[in-house]
Amino acid sequence: MTPSDVRTLPVPDGLDGLRVDAGLAKLLGFSRTVAAGIVEGGSVLLDGAVAGKSDRLTAGAELEVTLPEPQRPAQPVAEPVPGLRVLHEDDDIVVVDKPVGVAAHPSPGWTGATVVGGLAGAGVRVATSGAAERHGVVHRLDAGTSGVMVVAKSERAYSVLKQAFRQRSVDKYYRALVQGHPDPIRGTIDAPIDRHPRHDWRFAVVAGGRPAVTHYEVVEAFRSASLCEVRLETGRTHQIRVHFAALRHPCCGDLTYGADPALAQRLGLTRQWLHAHRLGFDHPADGRRVEFSSPYPDDLTVALHVLAAAATSGE
């Protein structure tokens, strides 16, 4: 092991009382199974003592985690993925509505369902360009983010779409429910993003980081939160989550970036309220502009209903 394989993680308030394996999975973005395996191997210390996976976390405690050597991502497993809907398919592209809890493609530490595996399980052949575990993938959504995503089926489409994303000619619109009320109600967040200087499983606004630009507008305001239309100009990892956290308006339910756990519980959220609801681009075959959209999934809709009901009742 090298020193970079050891990570020291302070336990945030939002993970207080969770089992060690569950908390570790949330902090590192691993699956619960992988996190449990790390704990069972004696590689996690909780305030200096070897932790068991069923031990409970306490806010302010310190986890010291020795990670296993990096492994090459597994090949995608061809299997049906519940909730993965095909919105459009032709000879060049397939557009899907990705459910929460599904990654775009396999990666180290992820043992759950993937879009690539789900498409293979449905008999959809995709482009073979790119690394074997991410064939056809030209952009990604976090496993904890739902919404519309395009995958290339032909090699031509893969090349054209990759270039379109690089040139920022793809319209990427999200809806984000953020805590509080951003001021001004519409604006642009232009702040570079890179790995957090102390906690490298997270990202942060960092001087000298990669350029990142997020445009937003509040479309509905509630007593304790605001629903925002968000357009990404760039596509950095966790960009929306990091930018709104930097404004002190984290996405509701996003405990990794400082969201209020009490509000998340009241809204019934177990993940960040963030949804890729609209995607527009020039079709790689003939250049015509196409646009696809995805409705809110049930958990996000319920959270909005709770807020609307509170406003009506005056709570």
PDB file of C-alpha atoms in Angstrom, residues 14 26 177 179 224-225 251-256 258-273 299 302-303 306-307:
ATOM      1  CA  GLY A  14     -25.922  13.491   8.533  1.00  0.00           C
ATOM      2  CA  LYS A  26     -22.152   6.972   1.359  1.00  0.00           C
ATOM      3  CA  LEU A 177     -34.245  21.252  -5.434  1.00  0.00           C
ATOM      4  CA  GLN A 179     -32.090  24.364   0.324  1.00  0.00           C
ATOM      5  CA  SER A 224     -37.490  26.044   2.972  1.00  0.00           C
ATOM      6  CA  ALA A 225     -36.283  25.218  -0.537  1.00  0.00           C
ATOM      7  CA  CYS A 251     -29.254  20.027  -3.111  1.00  0.00           C
ATOM      8  CA  CYS A 252     -31.875  18.733  -0.695  1.00  0.00           C
ATOM      9  CA  GLY A 253     -30.941  15.256   0.491  1.00  0.00           C
ATOM     10  CA  ASP A 254     -27.279  15.603  -0.519  1.00  0.00           C
ATOM     11  CA  LEU A 255     -25.639  14.721   2.797  1.00  0.00           C
ATOM     12  CA  THR A 256     -22.212  14.413   1.156  1.00  0.00           C
ATOM     13  CA  GLY A 258     -23.793  19.464   3.575  1.00  0.00           C
ATOM     14  CA  ALA A 259     -27.559  19.127   3.168  1.00  0.00           C
ATOM     15  CA  ASP A 260     -29.712  19.220   6.307  1.00  0.00           C
ATOM     16  CA  PRO A 261     -30.500  15.598   7.291  1.00  0.00           C
ATOM     17  CA  ALA A 262     -33.677  16.662   9.119  1.00  0.00           C
ATOM     18  CA  LEU A 263     -35.076  18.286   5.971  1.00  0.00           C
ATOM     19  CA  ALA A 264     -34.080  15.259   3.900  1.00  0.00           C
ATOM     20  CA  GLN A 265     -35.958  12.997   6.315  1.00  0.00           C
ATOM     21  CA  ARG A 266     -39.034  15.236   6.241  1.00  0.00           C
ATOM     22  CA  LEU A 267     -39.047  15.119   2.442  1.00  0.00           C
ATOM     23  CA  GLY A 268     -38.468  11.360   2.373  1.00  0.00           C
ATOM     24  CA  LEU A 269     -35.210  11.744   0.439  1.00  0.00           C
ATOM     25  CA  THR A 270     -32.461   9.122   0.516  1.00  0.00           C
ATOM     26  CA  ARG A 271     -30.421  10.830  -2.235  1.00  0.00           C
ATOM     27  CA  GLN A 272     -29.839  14.272  -3.689  1.00  0.00           C
ATOM     28  CA  TRP A 273     -32.874  15.908  -5.320  1.00  0.00           C
ATOM     29  CA  ASP A 299     -39.315  10.034  -4.833  1.00  0.00           C
ATOM     30  CA  VAL A 302     -43.228  13.145  -3.299  1.00  0.00           C
ATOM     31  CA  ALA A 303     -40.683  15.635  -1.925  1.00  0.00           C
ATOM     32  CA  VAL A 306     -44.535  17.605   0.893  1.00  0.00           C
ATOM     33  CA  LEU A 307     -43.195  21.125   0.354  1.00  0.00           C
TER      34      LEU A 307
END
